[in-house]
């Protein structure tokens, strides 16, 4: 206890330099020690010291120049004054030491009165703290009493630093988020307190739950059809990918509200609609309505066209950078049908849609393939002999197993060798073409040389470029050996010129 007291007195010692002389002995000016802050209602000590004093000295403690307690006569070098702190105790203190006629003054000590903190709480704006993304949140840390306070904020029990969360600012007892997002949702609390050299006091608030609501996304509309008995049933599905419930979905048919579904937790609503395949049943739209939004989906034509017309297989050979065949892609092109179900076959045996080959009985090493794009596309990743054969696709209405199939003609897809040969033919043809260009070039040079030797003075012939391959038997022979017709030859000449 004594130690603590010393600790708080010493740093506030104020040393004065004035020195008085009495009877040839030094009378130094007094030194006042005391706290700079004290809690209201607490007891504090001030000490006035005259180092080396030997005479009886009268000590006096003054606040703002007025006596605080009765002066005290003492023979010792120090006098201690005990004060009970009231609001009026704040101010500048100094002490005086007098001996006989002489009086010396100490420096001053400034005392602040601190009201102990209590009753911290968080006050939100808006209240209750429930808001949409993008709005502003203000939290204030309030106390029922207290002074000289500093504040610390906690978010989900972690201390909040100014830059910890985006668009968050701390100033004084206020926490501001200019634009809230989902990351700001959570529990907030604050601690208010006064930091003292000893006996710091703090008060913590309770947790405040902040809720950030998400706006709804534009609803997507889709239609599915099933056959029940002899009737067809359509489901229109309205779905928002995000948003904070509740939301109400409305189905509009040709602009008129048909029915609505209150979706409290789910972001999806399903509406049954009457469907007659082949007949236009109108245009549907979904309307999603929340307390702050009204969102309309794209229109959806409720016309279910039965599968019909022609089916055709389109073959794409896909090559790698080195001209090796990478894969073969077969696509089933169907002239019409809103909900087609596709099926593929190789040499008249049906390929299972999930790549399984149990229905394929022709070979013990089953063909490798992938069916994608809701059955529309068949991909042969590595065309080998076992995948070669006649491919065919067919389609029917997915909602009606008894509907008739529309079938394509079979197309022959063959393994790599033959296709590679095509490329090689192209490559060889290109080489021949190059050789021919060279040969023609050489022939031309020789012809020119001949002419220059034969008619040195005939400049006109050179200028007009009268090239006639037939006139030179050597050249004709050359052309014959490379077995190229005269069309190609003409073309070659044009390029060389
Ligand atoms: C239509 O919706 C009902 C009820 O949600 C469901 O039972 C049925 O399977 C749906 N039919 C289709 C084709 O999606
Ligand atoms: C499919 O038939 C063709 C022609 O008959 C044949 O060359 C090919 O090997 C057959 N493919 C399979 C996988 O049986």
Coordinates of C-alpha atoms and ligand atoms in Angstrom, one line a residue:
X1 CA 0.0 0.0 0.0
X2 CA 2.8 2.4 1.0
X3 CA 4.7 1.5 -2.1
X4 CA 1.8 2.2 -4.4
X5 CA 1.4 5.5 -2.9
X6 CA 5.0 6.4 -3.4
X7 CA 4.8 5.3 -6.9
X8 CA 2.0 7.7 -7.6
X9 CA 3.4 10.6 -5.8
X10 CA 6.9 10.7 -7.1
X11 CA 6.3 11.3 -10.8
X12 CA 4.4 14.4 -10.0
X13 CA 7.0 16.0 -7.8
X14 CA 7.5 19.6 -8.8
X15 CA 10.9 21.0 -8.1
X16 CA 11.3 24.6 -7.5
X17 CA 14.7 26.3 -7.8
X18 CA 14.2 29.3 -5.6
X19 CA 16.5 29.2 -2.6
X20 CA 16.1 31.5 0.5
X21 CA 18.8 32.2 3.1
X22 CA 18.1 32.3 6.8
X23 CA 20.8 32.8 9.4
X24 CA 23.4 31.6 7.0
X25 CA 21.6 28.3 6.4
X26 CA 19.8 27.4 3.1
X27 CA 16.0 27.3 3.2
X28 CA 15.1 25.6 -0.1
X29 CA 11.6 26.0 -1.6
X30 CA 9.1 23.2 -0.8
X31 CA 8.2 20.4 -3.2
X32 CA 4.6 19.3 -3.6
X33 CA 3.7 15.8 -4.6
X34 CA 0.2 14.5 -5.4
X35 CA -1.9 12.7 -8.0
X36 CA -3.0 14.2 -11.3
X37 CA -6.2 12.1 -11.4
X38 CA -8.4 10.8 -8.6
X39 CA -11.8 9.1 -8.5
X40 CA -14.7 11.0 -7.1
X41 CA -15.2 9.9 -3.5
X42 CA -11.7 8.5 -3.1
X43 CA -9.0 9.7 -0.6
X44 CA -5.7 11.1 -1.8
X45 CA -2.5 12.4 -0.2
X46 CA -0.6 15.5 -1.0
X47 CA 2.9 15.9 0.5
X48 CA 4.8 19.1 1.0
X49 CA 8.5 18.6 1.5
X50 CA 11.2 21.0 2.5
X51 CA 14.4 19.1 2.0
X52 CA 16.9 19.5 4.9
X53 CA 14.7 21.8 6.9
X54 CA 15.7 22.1 10.6
X55 CA 13.5 24.9 11.8
X56 CA 9.9 24.5 12.8
X57 CA 7.9 25.2 9.5
X58 CA 4.3 26.0 8.9
X59 CA 2.9 24.0 5.9
X60 CA -0.1 25.3 4.0
X61 CA -1.9 23.5 1.0
X62 CA -3.7 25.8 -1.4
X63 CA -6.0 25.2 -4.4
X64 CA -6.3 28.0 -6.9
X65 CA -4.6 30.2 -4.3
X66 CA -7.0 29.4 -1.5
X67 CA -6.4 27.4 1.6
X68 CA -7.8 23.9 1.4
X69 CA -7.1 22.6 4.9
X70 CA -5.9 24.3 8.0
X71 CA -2.1 25.2 8.0
X72 CA 0.0 22.8 10.0
X73 CA 3.1 23.6 12.1
X74 CA 5.7 20.9 12.0
X75 CA 9.3 20.4 12.8
X76 CA 9.8 17.6 10.3
X77 CA 10.8 18.1 6.7
X78 CA 7.4 17.1 5.3
X79 CA 3.7 17.5 5.9
X80 CA 1.1 15.2 4.5
X81 CA -2.4 16.4 3.6
X82 CA -5.2 13.9 3.2
X83 CA -8.1 14.9 0.9
X84 CA -11.5 13.3 0.2
X85 CA -12.2 14.0 -3.5
X86 CA -15.4 15.8 -4.4
X87 CA -16.3 17.4 -7.8
X88 CA -14.9 20.7 -6.4
X89 CA -11.5 19.1 -5.6
X90 CA -10.4 19.5 -9.2
X91 CA -7.8 22.3 -9.8
X92 CA -4.2 23.5 -9.4
X93 CA -2.6 22.8 -6.1
X94 CA 0.5 24.2 -4.5
X95 CA 1.9 24.4 -1.0
X96 CA 3.7 27.0 1.0
X97 CA 6.3 26.6 3.7
X98 CA 6.8 29.5 6.2
X99 CA 9.4 30.0 8.9
X100 CA 9.2 33.2 10.8
X101 CA 8.9 36.0 8.3
X102 CA 9.9 33.9 5.3
X103 CA 7.5 32.0 3.0
X104 CA 8.5 29.8 0.1
X105 CA 6.1 28.4 -2.6
X106 CA 6.1 25.0 -4.4
X107 CA 5.3 24.4 -8.0
X108 CA 1.8 23.4 -8.9
X109 CA 0.0 20.0 -9.3
X110 CA -3.1 19.8 -11.5
X111 CA -5.7 17.4 -10.2
X112 CA -8.5 16.1 -12.3
X113 CA -11.6 14.4 -10.8
X114 CA -12.6 11.2 -12.5
X115 CA -16.1 9.8 -12.3
X116 CA -15.8 6.0 -12.1
X117 CA -17.4 4.4 -15.2
X118 CA -20.5 2.2 -15.1
X119 CA -23.4 1.0 -17.2
X120 CA -21.8 0.8 -20.7
X121 CA -24.2 -0.1 -23.5
X122 CA -24.4 0.0 -27.3
X123 CA -27.0 2.2 -28.9
X124 CA -27.6 1.4 -32.6
X125 CA -28.9 3.5 -35.4
X126 CA -31.0 2.2 -37.1
X127 CA -32.7 0.6 -34.1
X128 CA -33.3 -2.3 -34.2
X129 CA -30.0 -2.9 -36.1
X130 CA -31.5 -4.6 -39.1
X131 CA -30.7 -3.1 -42.5
X132 CA -30.1 -3.8 -46.2
X133 CA -26.7 -4.0 -47.8
X134 CA -25.3 -0.5 -48.7
X135 CA -27.0 1.4 -45.8
X136 CA -25.2 3.1 -43.0
X137 CA -24.8 1.7 -39.5
X138 CA -23.9 3.8 -36.5
X139 CA -23.2 2.3 -33.1
X140 CA -22.6 4.5 -30.0
X141 CA -21.0 3.3 -26.8
X142 CA -23.0 5.0 -24.0
X143 CA -22.3 4.9 -20.2
X144 CA -24.7 5.8 -17.4
X145 CA -21.8 7.6 -15.7
X146 CA -18.1 8.1 -16.1
X147 CA -15.6 10.6 -17.3
X148 CA -12.2 10.6 -18.9
X149 CA -13.3 7.6 -20.9
X150 CA -11.6 5.7 -23.7
X151 CA -13.5 3.1 -25.8
X152 CA -12.7 -0.3 -27.3
X153 CA -15.0 -2.1 -29.8
X154 CA -15.4 -5.8 -30.2
X155 CA -16.9 -7.6 -33.3
X156 CA -17.7 -11.2 -32.8
X157 CA -15.5 -11.0 -29.6
X158 CA -12.5 -9.8 -31.5
X159 CA -11.1 -6.3 -30.9
X160 CA -11.9 -4.0 -33.8
X161 CA -9.1 -2.1 -35.2
X162 CA -9.9 0.9 -37.4
X163 CA -9.0 -0.9 -40.7
X164 CA -10.2 -4.4 -39.7
X165 CA -13.4 -4.3 -41.7
X166 CA -14.1 -2.4 -44.9
X167 CA -15.7 1.1 -44.7
X168 CA -15.6 1.1 -40.9
X169 CA -14.5 4.1 -38.9
X170 CA -14.0 4.6 -35.2
X171 CA -14.1 8.0 -33.5
X172 CA -14.6 8.7 -29.8
X173 CA -17.4 6.5 -28.6
X174 CA -18.9 6.0 -32.1
X175 CA -18.4 3.2 -34.6
X176 CA -19.6 4.0 -38.2
X177 CA -20.0 1.7 -41.2
X178 CA -20.8 3.8 -44.2
X179 CA -21.9 0.9 -46.4
X180 CA -22.8 -2.4 -44.7
X181 CA -22.3 -5.7 -46.4
X182 CA -22.6 -9.3 -45.2
X183 CA -19.2 -9.1 -43.5
X184 CA -20.5 -6.5 -41.1
X185 CA -23.3 -8.8 -39.8
X186 CA -22.5 -10.2 -36.4
X187 CA -22.4 -9.2 -32.7
X188 CA -20.9 -6.0 -31.5
X189 CA -20.0 -4.9 -28.0
X190 CA -17.9 -2.1 -26.4
X191 CA -15.8 -1.5 -23.3
X192 CA -15.6 2.0 -21.8
X193 CA -13.1 2.9 -19.2
X194 CA -10.5 5.2 -17.7
X195 CA -6.9 4.2 -17.7
X196 CA -5.2 5.2 -14.5
X197 CA -1.8 4.5 -13.1
X198 CA -3.3 2.2 -10.6
X199 CA -6.9 1.1 -10.3
X200 CA -8.1 1.5 -13.9
X201 CA -11.8 0.9 -14.2
X202 CA -13.8 -0.5 -17.2
X203 CA -17.4 -1.2 -18.0
X204 CA -18.5 -3.6 -20.8
X205 CA -21.7 -3.5 -22.7
X206 CA -23.7 -6.5 -23.7
X207 CA -23.6 -8.0 -27.2
X208 CA -25.7 -6.3 -29.9
X209 CA -26.6 -8.5 -32.9
X210 CA -26.5 -6.6 -36.2
X211 CA -28.4 -8.1 -39.1
X212 CA -27.6 -7.2 -42.7
X213 CA -30.2 -8.1 -45.3
X214 CA -29.4 -9.0 -48.9
X215 CA -31.4 -7.6 -51.8
X216 CA -33.2 -10.1 -54.0
X217 CA -31.8 -11.0 -57.4
X218 CA -34.0 -10.9 -60.4
X219 CA -36.0 -14.1 -60.4
X220 CA -35.3 -16.7 -63.1
X221 CA -38.3 -18.4 -64.7
X222 CA -38.4 -21.9 -66.1
X223 CA -41.0 -24.5 -67.2
X224 CA -41.1 -28.2 -66.7
X225 CA -43.8 -30.5 -68.1
X226 CA -45.0 -34.0 -67.0
X227 CA -47.7 -36.3 -68.1
X228 CA -50.1 -37.5 -65.5
X229 CA -52.5 -40.1 -66.8
X230 CA -53.7 -38.6 -70.1
X231 CA -53.2 -35.0 -69.0
X232 CA -50.1 -32.8 -69.2
X233 CA -49.1 -30.8 -66.2
X234 CA -46.7 -27.8 -66.3
X235 CA -44.7 -26.3 -63.5
X236 CA -43.5 -22.8 -63.7
X237 CA -40.6 -22.3 -61.3
X238 CA -39.6 -18.9 -60.1
X239 CA -36.2 -18.7 -58.4
X240 CA -34.1 -15.9 -57.0
X241 CA -30.4 -16.9 -56.5
X242 CA -30.0 -14.6 -53.5
X243 CA -32.0 -12.4 -51.1
X244 CA -33.1 -12.3 -47.5
X245 CA -36.5 -13.8 -46.9
X246 CA -39.4 -13.3 -46.7
X247 CA -40.3 -12.8 -50.4
X248 CA -43.6 -13.3 -52.2
X249 CA -43.6 -14.7 -55.7
X250 CA -46.4 -13.9 -58.1
X251 CA -47.1 -15.6 -61.4
X252 CA -48.3 -13.3 -64.1
X253 CA -50.0 -14.9 -67.2
X254 CA -50.3 -12.5 -70.1
X255 CA -49.7 -9.6 -67.7
X256 CA -52.4 -10.7 -65.2
X257 CA -51.7 -12.0 -61.8
X258 CA -52.7 -15.6 -61.6
X259 CA -51.6 -16.8 -58.2
X260 CA -49.0 -16.1 -55.6
X261 CA -46.9 -18.0 -53.2
X262 CA -45.5 -16.7 -49.9
X263 CA -42.0 -18.1 -49.6
X264 CA -40.9 -17.5 -46.1
X265 CA -37.5 -19.2 -46.0
X266 CA -37.1 -20.6 -49.5
X267 CA -36.2 -18.5 -52.6
X268 CA -38.2 -20.7 -54.9
X269 CA -41.8 -21.0 -55.8
X270 CA -43.5 -23.5 -58.1
X271 CA -46.8 -22.8 -59.9
X272 CA -48.7 -25.5 -61.7
X273 CA -50.0 -24.3 -65.1
X274 CA -52.2 -25.9 -67.7
X275 CA -50.3 -27.2 -70.7
X276 CA -51.5 -28.5 -74.0
X277 CA -48.6 -29.6 -76.2
X278 CA -48.7 -27.8 -79.5
X279 CA -50.8 -24.9 -78.2
X280 CA -49.6 -21.5 -77.1
X281 CA -50.8 -21.1 -73.5
X282 CA -49.6 -17.4 -73.1
X283 CA -46.7 -15.6 -71.7
X284 CA -45.6 -16.1 -68.1
X285 CA -43.6 -13.9 -65.9
X286 CA -42.5 -14.1 -62.2
X287 CA -42.8 -11.2 -59.9
X288 CA -40.7 -11.3 -56.7
X289 CA -41.9 -8.9 -54.0
X290 CA -40.2 -8.1 -50.8
X291 CA -40.8 -5.2 -48.4
X292 CA -38.4 -3.0 -50.4
X293 CA -38.2 -4.6 -53.9
X294 CA -40.4 -5.6 -56.9
X295 CA -38.5 -7.6 -59.5
X296 CA -39.9 -9.0 -62.7
X297 CA -38.4 -12.0 -64.5
X298 CA -37.9 -12.3 -68.3
X299 CA -41.1 -13.4 -70.1
X300 CA -41.4 -17.1 -70.8
X301 CA -43.6 -18.4 -73.6
X302 CA -45.7 -21.3 -72.4
X303 CA -45.7 -23.1 -75.7
X304 CA -44.7 -26.7 -75.6
X305 CA -43.8 -27.8 -79.1
X306 CA -43.8 -31.6 -79.5
X307 CA -40.7 -33.2 -80.9
X308 CA -41.0 -33.4 -84.7
X309 CA -39.5 -32.8 -88.1
X310 CA -36.1 -34.2 -88.8
X311 CA -33.1 -35.3 -86.8
X312 CA -29.6 -35.0 -88.2
X313 CA -26.2 -35.9 -86.9
X314 CA -23.5 -33.2 -87.3
X315 CA -19.9 -34.5 -87.0
X316 CA -17.0 -32.3 -85.9
X317 CA -13.4 -33.7 -85.9
X318 CA -11.4 -31.8 -83.3
X319 CA -7.7 -31.6 -83.9
X320 CA -4.8 -30.9 -81.6
X321 CA -2.1 -28.4 -82.4
X322 CA 0.1 -31.1 -84.0
X323 CA -2.8 -32.1 -86.4
X324 CA -3.4 -35.3 -84.5
X325 CA -7.1 -36.0 -84.1
X326 CA -8.1 -35.2 -80.6
X327 CA -11.8 -36.1 -80.4
X328 CA -14.9 -36.4 -82.5
X329 CA -18.0 -34.5 -81.5
X330 CA -21.4 -35.6 -82.7
X331 CA -24.4 -33.3 -82.3
X332 CA -28.0 -34.2 -82.8
X333 CA -29.8 -31.4 -84.7
X334 CA -33.5 -31.5 -84.3
X335 CA -35.9 -29.3 -86.3
X336 CA -38.4 -28.8 -83.4
X337 CA -39.3 -29.9 -79.9
X338 CA -39.3 -27.9 -76.6
X339 CA -38.5 -30.8 -74.3
X340 CA -36.6 -33.4 -76.3
X341 CA -35.1 -36.6 -74.9
X342 CA -32.1 -37.8 -77.0
X343 CA -30.8 -41.3 -77.5
X344 CA -27.7 -42.4 -79.4
X345 CA -26.8 -45.7 -81.0
X346 CA -23.7 -47.2 -82.6
X347 CA -24.4 -49.9 -85.2
X348 CA -28.0 -50.1 -84.0
X349 CA -27.1 -50.8 -80.4
X350 CA -28.2 -48.0 -78.0
X351 CA -25.5 -46.2 -76.0
X352 CA -26.4 -45.7 -72.4
X353 CA -26.7 -42.0 -71.6
X354 CA -24.4 -42.1 -68.6
X355 CA -21.5 -43.6 -70.5
X356 CA -22.3 -47.1 -69.2
X357 CA -22.1 -49.7 -71.9
X358 CA -24.2 -52.6 -70.6
X359 CA -26.5 -52.4 -73.5
X360 CA -23.6 -52.6 -75.9
X361 CA -23.1 -56.3 -76.7
X362 CA -21.0 -56.2 -79.9
X363 CA -17.6 -55.9 -78.4
X364 CA -15.9 -57.0 -75.2
X365 CA -13.9 -53.8 -75.1
X366 CA -16.6 -51.2 -74.9
X367 CA -16.4 -47.9 -76.8
X368 CA -15.4 -44.8 -74.9
X369 CA -17.8 -41.9 -75.1
X370 CA -19.4 -39.1 -73.1
X371 CA -22.9 -37.8 -73.6
X372 CA -23.5 -34.2 -72.6
X373 CA -25.7 -31.1 -73.2
X374 CA -28.8 -32.9 -72.0
X375 CA -28.1 -35.8 -74.4
X376 CA -27.7 -33.6 -77.5
X377 CA -24.0 -34.1 -77.8
X378 CA -21.9 -37.3 -78.1
X379 CA -18.2 -36.9 -77.6
X380 CA -15.7 -39.6 -78.6
X381 CA -12.5 -38.6 -76.9
X382 CA -10.2 -41.1 -78.6
X383 CA -11.5 -42.5 -81.7
X384 CA -10.2 -46.1 -82.2
X385 CA -11.4 -49.1 -84.2
X386 CA -13.9 -50.0 -81.4
X387 CA -15.6 -46.6 -81.7
X388 CA -15.8 -46.7 -85.5
X389 CA -19.1 -47.5 -87.0
X390 CA -22.5 -46.1 -87.9
X391 CA -23.8 -43.5 -85.4
X392 CA -27.4 -42.4 -85.2
X393 CA -29.4 -40.2 -82.9
X394 CA -33.1 -40.0 -82.2
X395 CA -35.4 -37.9 -80.0
X396 CA -38.8 -37.9 -78.5
X397 CA -40.7 -35.8 -75.9
X398 CA -39.1 -36.1 -72.5
X399 CA -42.4 -35.8 -70.7
X400 CA -44.1 -38.6 -72.6
X401 CA -42.5 -42.0 -72.9
X402 CA -45.1 -43.1 -75.4
X403 CA -44.4 -40.2 -77.9
X404 CA -43.0 -41.2 -81.3
X405 CA -39.2 -41.1 -82.0
X406 CA -37.7 -38.9 -84.7
X407 CA -34.6 -40.7 -86.0
X408 CA -31.6 -39.5 -88.0
X409 CA -29.9 -41.4 -90.7
X410 CA -26.7 -43.3 -89.6
X411 CA -23.4 -41.5 -90.2
X412 CA -20.1 -43.4 -90.5
X413 CA -17.4 -42.3 -88.1
X414 CA -14.1 -43.9 -88.7
X415 CA -10.9 -44.4 -86.7
X416 CA -7.9 -42.1 -86.9
X417 CA -5.9 -43.8 -89.8
X418 CA -8.1 -42.8 -92.6
X419 CA -8.5 -39.2 -91.3
X420 CA -4.8 -38.9 -90.8
X421 CA -4.3 -40.0 -94.4
X422 CA -6.4 -37.1 -95.6
X423 CA -4.1 -34.8 -93.8
X424 CA -1.1 -36.5 -95.2
X425 CA -2.5 -36.2 -98.7
X426 CA -3.0 -32.5 -98.2
X427 CA 0.6 -32.2 -96.9
X428 CA 2.1 -34.2 -99.8
X429 CA 0.1 -32.2 -102.3
X430 CA 1.4 -29.0 -100.7
X431 CA 5.0 -30.3 -101.0
X432 CA 4.5 -31.2 -104.7
X433 CA 3.1 -27.7 -105.2
X434 CA 6.3 -26.2 -103.7
X435 CA 8.5 -28.4 -105.8
X436 CA 6.7 -27.3 -108.9
X437 CA 7.1 -23.6 -107.9
X438 CA 10.9 -24.3 -107.6
X439 CA 11.0 -26.2 -110.9
X440 CA 9.2 -23.5 -112.7
X441 CA 11.5 -20.8 -111.2
X442 CA 14.5 -22.7 -112.4
X443 CA 13.0 -23.1 -115.9
X444 CA 12.3 -19.5 -116.1
X445 CA 15.9 -18.5 -115.1
X446 CA 17.2 -20.9 -117.7
X447 CA 14.9 -19.5 -120.3
X448 CA 16.1 -16.0 -119.5
X449 CA 19.7 -17.0 -119.7
X450 CA 19.1 -18.6 -123.1
X451 CA 17.5 -15.5 -124.4
X452 CA 20.1 -13.2 -123.2
X453 CA 22.8 -15.3 -124.8
X454 CA 20.8 -15.6 -128.1
X455 CA 19.9 -12.0 -128.6
X456 CA 22.0 -9.7 -126.5
X457 CA 20.7 -6.6 -128.3
X458 CA 17.1 -7.4 -128.0
X459 CA 16.2 -5.5 -124.9
X460 CA 12.6 -5.3 -125.8
X461 CA 12.1 -9.0 -125.5
X462 CA 13.4 -8.9 -121.9
X463 CA 11.3 -6.0 -121.0
X464 CA 8.0 -7.4 -122.3
X465 CA 8.6 -10.6 -120.5
X466 CA 7.5 -12.9 -123.4
X467 CA 7.7 -16.1 -121.6
X468 CA 6.5 -19.0 -123.6
X469 CA 7.2 -22.4 -122.0
X470 CA 6.3 -24.3 -125.1
X471 CA 9.0 -22.5 -127.1
X472 CA 11.6 -24.2 -124.9
X473 CA 11.8 -28.0 -125.3
X474 CA 13.9 -28.4 -122.2
X475 CA 11.3 -26.8 -120.1
X476 CA 8.4 -28.8 -121.5
X477 CA 10.3 -32.0 -120.7
X478 CA 10.8 -30.8 -117.2
X479 CA 7.1 -30.0 -116.8
X480 CA 6.2 -33.4 -118.2
X481 CA 8.4 -35.3 -115.7
X482 CA 6.8 -33.5 -112.8
X483 CA 3.4 -34.5 -114.3
X484 CA 1.6 -31.3 -113.7
X485 CA -1.1 -30.0 -116.1
X486 CA -0.8 -26.6 -117.7
X487 CA -3.4 -25.0 -115.5
X488 CA -1.3 -25.6 -112.4
X489 CA 1.7 -24.4 -114.5
X490 CA 0.0 -21.1 -115.3
X491 CA -0.9 -20.5 -111.8
X492 CA 2.7 -21.1 -110.8
X493 CA 3.9 -18.6 -113.2
X494 CA 1.6 -15.9 -111.9
X495 CA 2.9 -16.5 -108.4
X496 CA 6.5 -16.4 -109.5
X497 CA 6.0 -13.1 -111.4
Ligands
LIG1 C1 -44.4 -30.0 -60.3 O1 -44.5 -29.6 -59.0 C2 -45.1 -30.6 -58.1 C3 -45.2 -30.0 -56.8 O2 -44.1 -29.2 -56.5 C4 -44.1 -31.8 -58.1 O3 -44.7 -32.8 -57.3 C5 -44.0 -32.3 -59.5 O4 -43.0 -33.4 -59.6 C6 -43.5 -31.2 -60.5 N1 -43.5 -31.7 -61.8 C7 -42.5 -31.4 -62.7 C8 -42.6 -31.9 -64.0 O5 -41.5 -30.7 -62.3
LIG2 C1 -19.9 -51.2 -86.9 O1 -20.1 -51.7 -88.2 C2 -19.1 -51.4 -89.1 C3 -19.5 -51.8 -90.5 O2 -20.1 -53.0 -90.4 C4 -17.8 -52.1 -88.6 O3 -16.7 -51.8 -89.5 C5 -17.5 -51.6 -87.2 O4 -16.3 -52.3 -86.7 C6 -18.6 -51.8 -86.3 N1 -18.3 -51.2 -85.0 C7 -18.5 -51.8 -83.8 C8 -18.1 -51.0 -82.6 O5 -19.0 -52.9 -83.8

